[in-house]
mmCIF file of C-alpha atoms in Angstrom:
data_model
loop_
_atom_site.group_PDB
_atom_site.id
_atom_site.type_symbol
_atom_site.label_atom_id
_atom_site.label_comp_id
_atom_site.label_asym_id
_atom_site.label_seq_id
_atom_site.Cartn_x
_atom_site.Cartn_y
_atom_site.Cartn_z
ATOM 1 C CA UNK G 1 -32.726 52.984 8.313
ATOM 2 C CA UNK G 2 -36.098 52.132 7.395
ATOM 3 C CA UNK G 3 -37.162 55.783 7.922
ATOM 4 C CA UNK G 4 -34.375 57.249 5.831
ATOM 5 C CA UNK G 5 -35.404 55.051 2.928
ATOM 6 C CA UNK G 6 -39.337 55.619 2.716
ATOM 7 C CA UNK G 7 -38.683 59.296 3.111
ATOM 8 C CA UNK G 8 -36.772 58.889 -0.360
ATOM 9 C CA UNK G 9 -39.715 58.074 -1.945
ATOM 10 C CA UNK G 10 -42.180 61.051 -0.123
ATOM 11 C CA UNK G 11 -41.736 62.696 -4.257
ATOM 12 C CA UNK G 12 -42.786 59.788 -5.477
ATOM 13 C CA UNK G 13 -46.298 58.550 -7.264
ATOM 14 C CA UNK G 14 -49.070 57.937 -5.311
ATOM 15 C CA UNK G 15 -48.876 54.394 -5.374
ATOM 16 C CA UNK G 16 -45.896 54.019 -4.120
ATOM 17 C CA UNK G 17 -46.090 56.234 -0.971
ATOM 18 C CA UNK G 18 -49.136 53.585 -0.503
ATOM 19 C CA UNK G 19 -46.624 50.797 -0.602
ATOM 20 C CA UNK G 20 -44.794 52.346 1.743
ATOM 21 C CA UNK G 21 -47.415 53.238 4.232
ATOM 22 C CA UNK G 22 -48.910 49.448 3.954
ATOM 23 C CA UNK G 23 -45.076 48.089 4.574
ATOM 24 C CA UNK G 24 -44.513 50.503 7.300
ATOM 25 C CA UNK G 25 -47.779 49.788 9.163
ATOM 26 C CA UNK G 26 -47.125 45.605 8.571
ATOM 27 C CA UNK G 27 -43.570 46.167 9.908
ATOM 28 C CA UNK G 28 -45.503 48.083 13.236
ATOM 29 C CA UNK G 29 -43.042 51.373 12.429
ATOM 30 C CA UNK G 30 -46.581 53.344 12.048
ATOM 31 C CA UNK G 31 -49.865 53.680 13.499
ATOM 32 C CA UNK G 32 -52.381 55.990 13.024
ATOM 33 C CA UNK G 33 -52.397 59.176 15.711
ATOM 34 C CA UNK G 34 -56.086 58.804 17.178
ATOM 35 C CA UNK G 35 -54.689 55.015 18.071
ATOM 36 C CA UNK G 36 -51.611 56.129 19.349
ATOM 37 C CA UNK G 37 -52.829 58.768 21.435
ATOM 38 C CA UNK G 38 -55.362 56.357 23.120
ATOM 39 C CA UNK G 39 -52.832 53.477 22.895
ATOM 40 C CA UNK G 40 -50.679 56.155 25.498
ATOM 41 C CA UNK G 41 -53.205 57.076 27.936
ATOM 42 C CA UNK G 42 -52.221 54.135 29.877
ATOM 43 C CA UNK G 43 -49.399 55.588 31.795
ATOM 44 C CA UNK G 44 -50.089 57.674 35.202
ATOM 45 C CA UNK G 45 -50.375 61.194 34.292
ATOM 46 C CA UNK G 46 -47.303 63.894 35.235
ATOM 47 C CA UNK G 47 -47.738 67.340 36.380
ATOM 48 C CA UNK G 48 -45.832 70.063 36.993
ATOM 49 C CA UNK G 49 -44.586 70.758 40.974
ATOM 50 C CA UNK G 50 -43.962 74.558 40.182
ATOM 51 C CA UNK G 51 -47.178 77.442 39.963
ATOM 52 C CA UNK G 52 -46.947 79.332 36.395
ATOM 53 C CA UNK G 53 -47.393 82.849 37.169
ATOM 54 C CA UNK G 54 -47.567 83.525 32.985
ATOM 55 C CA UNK G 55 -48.863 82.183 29.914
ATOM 56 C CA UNK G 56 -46.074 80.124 28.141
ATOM 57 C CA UNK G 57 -46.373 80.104 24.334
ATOM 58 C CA UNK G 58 -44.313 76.169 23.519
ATOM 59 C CA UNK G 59 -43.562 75.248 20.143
ATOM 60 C CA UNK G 60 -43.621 71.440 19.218
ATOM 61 C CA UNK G 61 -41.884 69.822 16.547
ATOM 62 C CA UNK G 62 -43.841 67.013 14.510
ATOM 63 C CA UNK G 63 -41.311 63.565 13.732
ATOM 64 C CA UNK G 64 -43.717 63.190 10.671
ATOM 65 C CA UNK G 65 -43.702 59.952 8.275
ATOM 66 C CA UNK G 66 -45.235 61.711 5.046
ATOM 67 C CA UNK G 67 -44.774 65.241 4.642
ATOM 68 C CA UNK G 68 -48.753 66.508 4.663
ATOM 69 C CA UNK G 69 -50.165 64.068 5.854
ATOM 70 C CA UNK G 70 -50.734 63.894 9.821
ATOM 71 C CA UNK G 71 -53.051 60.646 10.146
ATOM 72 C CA UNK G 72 -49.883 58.236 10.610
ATOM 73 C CA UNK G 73 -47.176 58.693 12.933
ATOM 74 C CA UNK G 74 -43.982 56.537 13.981
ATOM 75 C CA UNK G 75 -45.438 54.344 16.962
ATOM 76 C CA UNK G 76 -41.828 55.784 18.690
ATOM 77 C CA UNK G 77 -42.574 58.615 18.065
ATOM 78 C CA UNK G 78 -41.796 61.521 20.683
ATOM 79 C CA UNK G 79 -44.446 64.202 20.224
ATOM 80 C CA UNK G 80 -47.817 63.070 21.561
ATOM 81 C CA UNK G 81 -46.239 62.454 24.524
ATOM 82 C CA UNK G 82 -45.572 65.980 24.970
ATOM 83 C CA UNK G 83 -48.848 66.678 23.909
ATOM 84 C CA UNK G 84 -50.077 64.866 26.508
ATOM 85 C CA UNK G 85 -48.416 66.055 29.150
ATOM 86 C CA UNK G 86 -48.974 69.546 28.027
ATOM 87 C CA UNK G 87 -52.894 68.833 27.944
ATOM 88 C CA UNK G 88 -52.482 67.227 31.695
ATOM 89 C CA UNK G 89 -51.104 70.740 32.481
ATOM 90 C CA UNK G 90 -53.701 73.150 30.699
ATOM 91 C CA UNK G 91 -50.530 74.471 28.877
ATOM 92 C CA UNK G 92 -51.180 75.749 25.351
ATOM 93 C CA UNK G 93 -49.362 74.772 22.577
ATOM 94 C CA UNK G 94 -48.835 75.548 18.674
ATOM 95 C CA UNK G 95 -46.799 72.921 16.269
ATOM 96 C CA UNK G 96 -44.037 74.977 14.740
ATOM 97 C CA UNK G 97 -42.489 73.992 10.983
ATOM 98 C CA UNK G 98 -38.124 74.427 12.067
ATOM 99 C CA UNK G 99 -37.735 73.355 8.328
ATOM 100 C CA UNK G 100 -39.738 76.310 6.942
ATOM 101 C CA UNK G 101 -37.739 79.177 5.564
ATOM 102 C CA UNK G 102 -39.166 81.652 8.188
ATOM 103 C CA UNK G 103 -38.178 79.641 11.084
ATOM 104 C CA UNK G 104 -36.379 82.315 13.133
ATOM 105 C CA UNK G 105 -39.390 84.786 12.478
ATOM 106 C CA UNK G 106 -41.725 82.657 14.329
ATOM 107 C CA UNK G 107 -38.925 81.004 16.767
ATOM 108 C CA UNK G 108 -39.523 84.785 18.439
ATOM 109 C CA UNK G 109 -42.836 84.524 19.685
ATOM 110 C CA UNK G 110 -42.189 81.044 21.363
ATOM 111 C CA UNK G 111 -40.594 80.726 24.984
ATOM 112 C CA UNK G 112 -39.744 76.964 24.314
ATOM 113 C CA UNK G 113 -39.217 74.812 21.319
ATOM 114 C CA UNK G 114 -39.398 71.040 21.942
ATOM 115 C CA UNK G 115 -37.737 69.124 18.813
ATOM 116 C CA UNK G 116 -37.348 65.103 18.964
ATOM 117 C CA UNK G 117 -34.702 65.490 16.014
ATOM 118 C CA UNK G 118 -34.143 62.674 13.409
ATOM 119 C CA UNK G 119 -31.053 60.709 13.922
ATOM 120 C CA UNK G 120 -29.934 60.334 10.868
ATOM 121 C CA UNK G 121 -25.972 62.705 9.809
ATOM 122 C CA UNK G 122 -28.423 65.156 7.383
ATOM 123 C CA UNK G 123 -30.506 66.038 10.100
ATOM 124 C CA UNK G 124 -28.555 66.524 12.579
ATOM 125 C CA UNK G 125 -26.496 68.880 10.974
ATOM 126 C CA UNK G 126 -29.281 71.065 10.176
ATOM 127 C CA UNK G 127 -30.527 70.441 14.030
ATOM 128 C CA UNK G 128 -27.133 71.696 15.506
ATOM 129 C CA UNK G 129 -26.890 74.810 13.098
ATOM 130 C CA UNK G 130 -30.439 75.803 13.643
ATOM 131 C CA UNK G 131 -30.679 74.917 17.331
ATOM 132 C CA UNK G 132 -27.554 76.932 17.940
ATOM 133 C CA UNK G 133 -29.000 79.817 16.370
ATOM 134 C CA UNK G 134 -32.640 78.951 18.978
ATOM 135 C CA UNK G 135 -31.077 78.959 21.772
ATOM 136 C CA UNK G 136 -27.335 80.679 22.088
ATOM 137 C CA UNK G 137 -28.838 83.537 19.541
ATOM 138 C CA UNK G 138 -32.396 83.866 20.112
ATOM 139 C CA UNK G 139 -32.048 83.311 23.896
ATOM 140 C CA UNK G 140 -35.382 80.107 23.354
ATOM 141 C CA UNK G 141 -34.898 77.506 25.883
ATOM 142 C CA UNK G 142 -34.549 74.284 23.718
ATOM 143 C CA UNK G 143 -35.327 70.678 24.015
ATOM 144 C CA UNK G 144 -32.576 69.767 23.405
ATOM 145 C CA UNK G 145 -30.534 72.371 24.250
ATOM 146 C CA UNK G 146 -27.601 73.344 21.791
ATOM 147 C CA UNK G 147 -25.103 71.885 24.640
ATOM 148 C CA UNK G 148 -27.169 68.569 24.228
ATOM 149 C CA UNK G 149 -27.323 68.211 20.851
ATOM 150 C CA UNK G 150 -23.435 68.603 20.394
ATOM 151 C CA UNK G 151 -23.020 65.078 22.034
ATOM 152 C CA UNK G 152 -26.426 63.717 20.238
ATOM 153 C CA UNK G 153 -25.303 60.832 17.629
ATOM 154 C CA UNK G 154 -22.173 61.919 17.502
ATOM 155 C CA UNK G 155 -20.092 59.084 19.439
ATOM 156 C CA UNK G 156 -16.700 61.280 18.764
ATOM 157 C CA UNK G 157 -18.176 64.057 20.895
ATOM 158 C CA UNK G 158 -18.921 61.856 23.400
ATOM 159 C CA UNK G 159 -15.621 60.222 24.001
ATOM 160 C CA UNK G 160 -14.262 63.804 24.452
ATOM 161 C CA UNK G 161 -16.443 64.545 27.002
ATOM 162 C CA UNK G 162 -15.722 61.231 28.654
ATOM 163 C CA UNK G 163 -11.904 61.967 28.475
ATOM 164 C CA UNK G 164 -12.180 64.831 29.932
ATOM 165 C CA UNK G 165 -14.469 64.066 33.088
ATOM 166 C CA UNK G 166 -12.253 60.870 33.910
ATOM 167 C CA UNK G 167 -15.532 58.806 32.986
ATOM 168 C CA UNK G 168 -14.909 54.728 32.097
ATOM 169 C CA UNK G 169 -15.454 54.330 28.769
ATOM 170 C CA UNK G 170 -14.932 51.097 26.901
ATOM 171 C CA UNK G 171 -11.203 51.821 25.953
ATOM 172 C CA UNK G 172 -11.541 54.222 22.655
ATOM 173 C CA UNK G 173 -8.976 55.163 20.019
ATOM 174 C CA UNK G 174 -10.358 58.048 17.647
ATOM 175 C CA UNK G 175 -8.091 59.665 15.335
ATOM 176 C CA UNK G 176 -8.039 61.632 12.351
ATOM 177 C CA UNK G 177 -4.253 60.974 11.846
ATOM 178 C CA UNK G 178 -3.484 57.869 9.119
ATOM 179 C CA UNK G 179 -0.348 57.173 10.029
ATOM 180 C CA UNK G 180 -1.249 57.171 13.950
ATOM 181 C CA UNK G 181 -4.062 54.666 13.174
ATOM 182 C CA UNK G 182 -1.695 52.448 11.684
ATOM 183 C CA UNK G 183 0.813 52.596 14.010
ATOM 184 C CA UNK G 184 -2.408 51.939 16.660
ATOM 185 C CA UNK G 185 -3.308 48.566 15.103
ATOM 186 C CA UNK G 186 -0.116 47.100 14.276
ATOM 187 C CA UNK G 187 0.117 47.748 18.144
ATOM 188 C CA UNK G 188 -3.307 46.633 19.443
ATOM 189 C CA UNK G 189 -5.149 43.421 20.129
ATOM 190 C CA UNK G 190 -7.539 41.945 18.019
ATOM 191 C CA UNK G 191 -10.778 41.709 17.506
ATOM 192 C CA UNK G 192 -11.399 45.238 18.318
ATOM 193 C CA UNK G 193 -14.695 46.858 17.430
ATOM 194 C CA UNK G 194 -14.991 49.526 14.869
ATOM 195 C CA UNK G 195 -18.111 51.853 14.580
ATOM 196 C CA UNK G 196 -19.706 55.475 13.073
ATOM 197 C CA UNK G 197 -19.504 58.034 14.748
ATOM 198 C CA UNK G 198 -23.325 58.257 13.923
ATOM 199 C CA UNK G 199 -25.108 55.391 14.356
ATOM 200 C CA UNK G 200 -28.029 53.425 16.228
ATOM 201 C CA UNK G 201 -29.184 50.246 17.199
ATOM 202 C CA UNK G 202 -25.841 48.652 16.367
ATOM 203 C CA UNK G 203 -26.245 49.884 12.677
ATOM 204 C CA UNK G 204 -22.641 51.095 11.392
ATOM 205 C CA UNK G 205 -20.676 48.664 14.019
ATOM 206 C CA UNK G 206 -18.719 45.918 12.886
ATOM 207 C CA UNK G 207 -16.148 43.794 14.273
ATOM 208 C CA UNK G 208 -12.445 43.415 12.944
ATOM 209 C CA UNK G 209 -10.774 40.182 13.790
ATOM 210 C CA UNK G 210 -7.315 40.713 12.274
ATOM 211 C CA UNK G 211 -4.894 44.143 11.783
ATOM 212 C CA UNK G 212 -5.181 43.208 7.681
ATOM 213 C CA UNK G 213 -9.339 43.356 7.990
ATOM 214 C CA UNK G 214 -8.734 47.021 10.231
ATOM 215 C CA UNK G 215 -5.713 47.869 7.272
ATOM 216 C CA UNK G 216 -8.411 47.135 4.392
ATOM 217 C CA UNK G 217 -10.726 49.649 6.219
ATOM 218 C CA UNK G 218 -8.331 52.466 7.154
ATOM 219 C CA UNK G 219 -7.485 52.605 3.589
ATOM 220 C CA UNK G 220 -11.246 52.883 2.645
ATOM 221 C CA UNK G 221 -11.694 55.890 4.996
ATOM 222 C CA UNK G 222 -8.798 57.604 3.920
ATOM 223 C CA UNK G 223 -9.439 56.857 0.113
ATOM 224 C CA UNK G 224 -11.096 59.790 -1.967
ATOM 225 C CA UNK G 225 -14.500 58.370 -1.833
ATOM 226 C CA UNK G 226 -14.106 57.194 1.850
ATOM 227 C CA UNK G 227 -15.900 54.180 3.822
ATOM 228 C CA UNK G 228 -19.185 53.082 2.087
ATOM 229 C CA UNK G 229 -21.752 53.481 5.141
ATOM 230 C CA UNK G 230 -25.220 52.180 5.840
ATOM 231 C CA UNK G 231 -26.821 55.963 4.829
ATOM 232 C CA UNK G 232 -26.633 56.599 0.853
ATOM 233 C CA UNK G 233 -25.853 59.874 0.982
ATOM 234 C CA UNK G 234 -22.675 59.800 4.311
ATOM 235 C CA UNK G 235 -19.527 58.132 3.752
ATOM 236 C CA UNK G 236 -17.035 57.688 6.257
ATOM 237 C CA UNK G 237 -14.155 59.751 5.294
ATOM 238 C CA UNK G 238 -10.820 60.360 7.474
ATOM 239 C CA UNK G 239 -11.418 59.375 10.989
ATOM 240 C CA UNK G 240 -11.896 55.788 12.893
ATOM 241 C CA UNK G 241 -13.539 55.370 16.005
ATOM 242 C CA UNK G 242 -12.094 52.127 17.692
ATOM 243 C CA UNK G 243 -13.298 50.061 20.810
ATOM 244 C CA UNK G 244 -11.454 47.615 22.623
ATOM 245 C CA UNK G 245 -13.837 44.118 22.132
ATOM 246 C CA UNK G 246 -14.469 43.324 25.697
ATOM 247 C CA UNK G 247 -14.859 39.311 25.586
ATOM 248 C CA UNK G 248 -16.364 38.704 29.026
ATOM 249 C CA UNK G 249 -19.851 40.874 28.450
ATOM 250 C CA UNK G 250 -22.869 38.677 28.203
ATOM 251 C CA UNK G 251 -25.259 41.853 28.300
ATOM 252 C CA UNK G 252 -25.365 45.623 27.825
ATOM 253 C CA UNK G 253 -27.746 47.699 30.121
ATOM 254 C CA UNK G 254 -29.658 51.020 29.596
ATOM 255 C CA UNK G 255 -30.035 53.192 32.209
ATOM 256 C CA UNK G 256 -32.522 56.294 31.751
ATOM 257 C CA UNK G 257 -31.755 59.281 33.993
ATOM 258 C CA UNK G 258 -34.246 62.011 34.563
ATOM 259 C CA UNK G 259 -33.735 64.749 37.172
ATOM 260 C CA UNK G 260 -33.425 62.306 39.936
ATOM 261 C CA UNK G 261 -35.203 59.429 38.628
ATOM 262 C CA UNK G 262 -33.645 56.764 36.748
ATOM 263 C CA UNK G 263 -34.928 54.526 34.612
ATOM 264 C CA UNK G 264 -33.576 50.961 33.326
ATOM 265 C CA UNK G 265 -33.309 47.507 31.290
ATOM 266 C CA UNK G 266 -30.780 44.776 30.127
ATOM 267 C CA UNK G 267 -30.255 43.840 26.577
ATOM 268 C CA UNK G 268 -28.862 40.494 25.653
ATOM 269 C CA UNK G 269 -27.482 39.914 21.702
ATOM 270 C CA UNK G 270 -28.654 37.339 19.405
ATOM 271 C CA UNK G 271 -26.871 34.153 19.465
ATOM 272 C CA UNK G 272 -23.584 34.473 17.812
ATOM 273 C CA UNK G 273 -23.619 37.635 17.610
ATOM 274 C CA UNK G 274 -21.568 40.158 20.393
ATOM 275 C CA UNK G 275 -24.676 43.250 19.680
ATOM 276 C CA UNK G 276 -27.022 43.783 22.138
ATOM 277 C CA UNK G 277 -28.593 47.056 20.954
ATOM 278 C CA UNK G 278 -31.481 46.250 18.450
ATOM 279 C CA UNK G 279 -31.519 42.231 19.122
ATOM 280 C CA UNK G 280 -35.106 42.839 20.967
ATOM 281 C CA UNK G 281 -33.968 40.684 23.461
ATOM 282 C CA UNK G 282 -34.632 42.440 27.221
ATOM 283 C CA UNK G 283 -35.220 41.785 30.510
ATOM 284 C CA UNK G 284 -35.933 43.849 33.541
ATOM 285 C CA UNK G 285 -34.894 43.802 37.073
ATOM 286 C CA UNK G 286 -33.176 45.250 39.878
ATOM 287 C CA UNK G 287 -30.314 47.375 38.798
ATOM 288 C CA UNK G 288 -26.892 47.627 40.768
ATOM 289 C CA UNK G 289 -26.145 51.249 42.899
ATOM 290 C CA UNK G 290 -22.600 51.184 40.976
ATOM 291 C CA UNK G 291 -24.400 51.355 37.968
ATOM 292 C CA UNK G 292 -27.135 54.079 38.659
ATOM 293 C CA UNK G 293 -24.353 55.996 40.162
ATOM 294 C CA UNK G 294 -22.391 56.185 36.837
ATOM 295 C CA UNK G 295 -25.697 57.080 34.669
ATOM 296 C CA UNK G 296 -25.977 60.029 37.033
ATOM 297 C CA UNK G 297 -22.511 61.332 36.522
ATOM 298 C CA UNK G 298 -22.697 60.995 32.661
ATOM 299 C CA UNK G 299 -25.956 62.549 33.103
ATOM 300 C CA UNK G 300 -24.333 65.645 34.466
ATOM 301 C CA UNK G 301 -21.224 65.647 32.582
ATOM 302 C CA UNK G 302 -23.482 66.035 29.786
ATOM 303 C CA UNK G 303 -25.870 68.525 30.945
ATOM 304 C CA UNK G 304 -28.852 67.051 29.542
ATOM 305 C CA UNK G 305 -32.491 66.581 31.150
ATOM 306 C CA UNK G 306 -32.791 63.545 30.008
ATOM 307 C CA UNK G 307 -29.966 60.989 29.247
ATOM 308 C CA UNK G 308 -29.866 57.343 28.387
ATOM 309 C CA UNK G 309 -26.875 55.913 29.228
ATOM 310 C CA UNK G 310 -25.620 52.122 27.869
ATOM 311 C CA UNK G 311 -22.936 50.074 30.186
ATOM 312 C CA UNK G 312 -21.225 46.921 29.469
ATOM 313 C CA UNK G 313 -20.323 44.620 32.439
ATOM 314 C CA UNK G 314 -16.548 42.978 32.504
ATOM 315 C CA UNK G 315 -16.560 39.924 35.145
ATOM 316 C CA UNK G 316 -13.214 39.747 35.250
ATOM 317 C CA UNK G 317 -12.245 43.873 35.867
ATOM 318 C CA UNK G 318 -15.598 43.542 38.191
ATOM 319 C CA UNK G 319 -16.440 47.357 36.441
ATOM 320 C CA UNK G 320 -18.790 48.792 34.129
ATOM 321 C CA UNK G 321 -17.715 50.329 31.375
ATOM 322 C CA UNK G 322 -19.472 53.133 28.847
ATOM 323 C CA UNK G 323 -20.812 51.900 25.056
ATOM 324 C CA UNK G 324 -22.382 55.104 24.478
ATOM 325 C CA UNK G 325 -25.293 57.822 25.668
ATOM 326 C CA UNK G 326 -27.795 59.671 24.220
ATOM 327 C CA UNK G 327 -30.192 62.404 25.016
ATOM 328 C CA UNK G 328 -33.069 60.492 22.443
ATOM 329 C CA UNK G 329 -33.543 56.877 22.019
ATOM 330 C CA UNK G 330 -36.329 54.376 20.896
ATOM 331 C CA UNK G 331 -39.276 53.954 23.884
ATOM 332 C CA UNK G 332 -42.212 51.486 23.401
ATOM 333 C CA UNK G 333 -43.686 51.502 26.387
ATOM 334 C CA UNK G 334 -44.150 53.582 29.787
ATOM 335 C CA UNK G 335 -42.865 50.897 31.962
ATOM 336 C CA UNK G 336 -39.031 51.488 31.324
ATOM 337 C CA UNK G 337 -38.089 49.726 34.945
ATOM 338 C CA UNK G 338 -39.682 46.881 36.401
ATOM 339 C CA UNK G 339 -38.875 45.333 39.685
ATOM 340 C CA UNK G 340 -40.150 41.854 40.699
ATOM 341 C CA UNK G 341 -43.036 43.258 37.655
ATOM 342 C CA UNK G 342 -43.934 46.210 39.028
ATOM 343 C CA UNK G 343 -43.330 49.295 37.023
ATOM 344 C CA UNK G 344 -41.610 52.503 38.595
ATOM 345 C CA UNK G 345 -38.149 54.194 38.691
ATOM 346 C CA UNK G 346 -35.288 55.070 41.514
ATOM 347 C CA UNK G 347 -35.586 57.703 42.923
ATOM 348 C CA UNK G 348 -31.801 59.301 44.040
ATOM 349 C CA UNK G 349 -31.921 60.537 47.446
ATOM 350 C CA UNK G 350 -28.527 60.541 47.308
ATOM 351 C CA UNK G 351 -25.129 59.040 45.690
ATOM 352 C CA UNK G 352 -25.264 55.641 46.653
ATOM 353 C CA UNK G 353 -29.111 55.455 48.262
ATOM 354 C CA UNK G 354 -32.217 55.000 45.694
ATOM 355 C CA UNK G 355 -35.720 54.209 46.516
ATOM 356 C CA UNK G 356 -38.242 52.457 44.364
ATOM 357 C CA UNK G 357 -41.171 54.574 43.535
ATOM 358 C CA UNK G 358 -43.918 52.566 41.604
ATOM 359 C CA UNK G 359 -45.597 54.105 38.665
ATOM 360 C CA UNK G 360 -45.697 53.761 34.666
ATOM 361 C CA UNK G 361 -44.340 56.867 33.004
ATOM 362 C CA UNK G 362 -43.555 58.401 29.622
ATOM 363 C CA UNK G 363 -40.168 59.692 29.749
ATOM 364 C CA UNK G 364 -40.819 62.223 27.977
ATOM 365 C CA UNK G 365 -43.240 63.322 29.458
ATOM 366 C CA UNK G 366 -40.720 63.551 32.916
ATOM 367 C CA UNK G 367 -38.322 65.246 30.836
ATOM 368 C CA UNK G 368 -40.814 67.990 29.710
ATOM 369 C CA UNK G 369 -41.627 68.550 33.229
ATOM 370 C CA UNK G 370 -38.064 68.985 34.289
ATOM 371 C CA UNK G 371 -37.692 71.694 31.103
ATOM 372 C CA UNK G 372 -40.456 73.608 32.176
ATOM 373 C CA UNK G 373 -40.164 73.810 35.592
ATOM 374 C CA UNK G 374 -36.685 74.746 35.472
ATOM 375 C CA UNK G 375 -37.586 77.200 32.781
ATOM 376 C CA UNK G 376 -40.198 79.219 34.966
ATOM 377 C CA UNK G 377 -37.893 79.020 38.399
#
């Protein structure tokens, strides 16, 4: 949200895009590059398993906070880990503009194009028209691929593809149909939990404790104007996205899968509140097989190199249960799993069996490595 609103200003005076540099560095959003590259030099260093019997020409993407100016970066931001792992490899690089208006001229001298797209609903049209166009037209192996981005912040995607593959998802109601959504909460339970399709860090989710609050907000979306939203320029206009409120979760836990590593963390919410995603609140530690086990099938059901995956635990059904997943996601440091404190991942040597390999790694640095070896294979 923060990012969305400072980029509103990038037009601006002077003065004010200093305001919003010296806010945005206070707030730790920013850093300069020279100290983020050296701040991420900490983490083992991954290289590729595969010989390269030809030069690759790779395109990167920069997530950039000021249009022109390169000194400050996001301090999530995705692309000097790629860098880095592109430097470990003695693989050449060239930073390609996707917003430029000869972006499919130059898209044809590059092999791969890596792109940490923007989460916000502009950008991610643009990113599925475009990438669409890089990958299913031009034939450019993508990160993310076309097929990834479809499901990227865009929770109504998701629950398709969960429907389909038989995977257990909180129980969802998503409909486009007025009069079935009424006839769905003079029906259902309350509280139930309503959210956007596109939305992060529990931003866009709110809870509705009675079938006149879920009435008041059916009647919004379907109004000419639609459901004010937390982005100024999107609206929520002629669909809800519904989740049963599971009562019985004290936590929510990430799991990051990578080829066959997998990554992982629990998230507890504030006090008083039922969000877990955002609250800051974390701890790490072993993670169960039934868990790791699901990741890995909504891993592959999605197709994606890299997936993070969020569960919610229900004591009394004893089962985990799908929030959400997606392909990019906020990382602020290279130990994503720790065991007793030691860093490292699981390694799956098979469905069911994992083995603890110690290590601190970017992820995307793993994910890069999966791209590009499966690229040259």
């Amino acid at each position: 949200m923060f990012k969305q609103l400072f980029k509103e200003i990038i037009l601006s005076s002077p003065f004010l895009i200093q305001r919003a540099k010296d806010y945005l560095i206070k707030k730790g959003e920013i850093v300069e590059y020279k100290e983020h590259v050296k701040a991420i030099d900490n983490a083992d260093k991954v290289y590729l398993e595969v010989p390269i019997d030809r030069q690759l020409k790779i395109g990167i993407v920069k997530d950039m906070v000021f249009k022109g100016d390169s000194k400050y970066i996001y301090t999530r931001s995705y692309y000097p880990k790629y860098e880095r792992f592109l430097r470990s490899n003695n693989l050449g690089y060239e930073f390609y503009d996707v917003t430029a208006h000869d972006w499919i001229e130059k898209a044809k001298d590059l092999d791969i194009i890596i792109w940490h797209t923007p989460s916000d609903p502009n950008t991610q049209k643009v990113a599925k028209s475009k990438i669409y166009i890089l990958d299913k037209v031009l034939g450019k192996r993508c990160l993310p691929s076309f097929d990834e981005i479809w499901g990227y912040e865009d929770k109504i995607n998701a629950h398709y593809l969960y429907q389909c593959y038989n995977l257990p998802e909180i129980p969802t109601f998503v409909s486009h149909n007025k009069e079935d959504i009424m006839e769905y909460i003079s029906k259902t339970r309350f509280p139930i939990i309503s959210k956007l399709s596109t939305g992060s860090a529990s931003f866009g989710v709110e809870k509705l404790n009675s079938k006149r609050e879920a009435s008041k907000l059916v009647n919004q979306v379907f109004s000419d104007k639609g459901h004010k939203t937390y982005f100024a320029f999107e609206r929520q206009k002629n669909y809800v996205y519904f989740q049963e409120f599971i009562d019985d979760a004290t936590f929510d836990l990430r799991i990051i899968t990578i080829g066959n590593k997998a990554f992982g963390y629990y998230r507890f919410p504030n006090k008083g509140d039922f969000r877990a995603s955002g609250a800051g609140n974390y701890a790490k530690k072993e993670i169960p097989v039934e868990a790791l086990d699901l990741a890995f099938n909504v891993k592959k059901a999605y197709g994606a190199t890299c997936l993070a995956t969020d569960l919610l635990y229900s004591e009394k059904n004893k089962s985990y249960y799908i929030i959400e997943s997606s392909i990019f996601f906020g990382v602020d440091t290279s130990r994503q799993l720790e065991l007793n404190g030691i860093a490292g991942f699981y390694k799956q040597e098979c469905i069911g069996n994992y083995t603890f390999v110690e290590g601190e790694f970017w992820v995307q640095e793993l994910t890069l490595k999966e791209v590009i070896e499966e690229f040259i294979s």
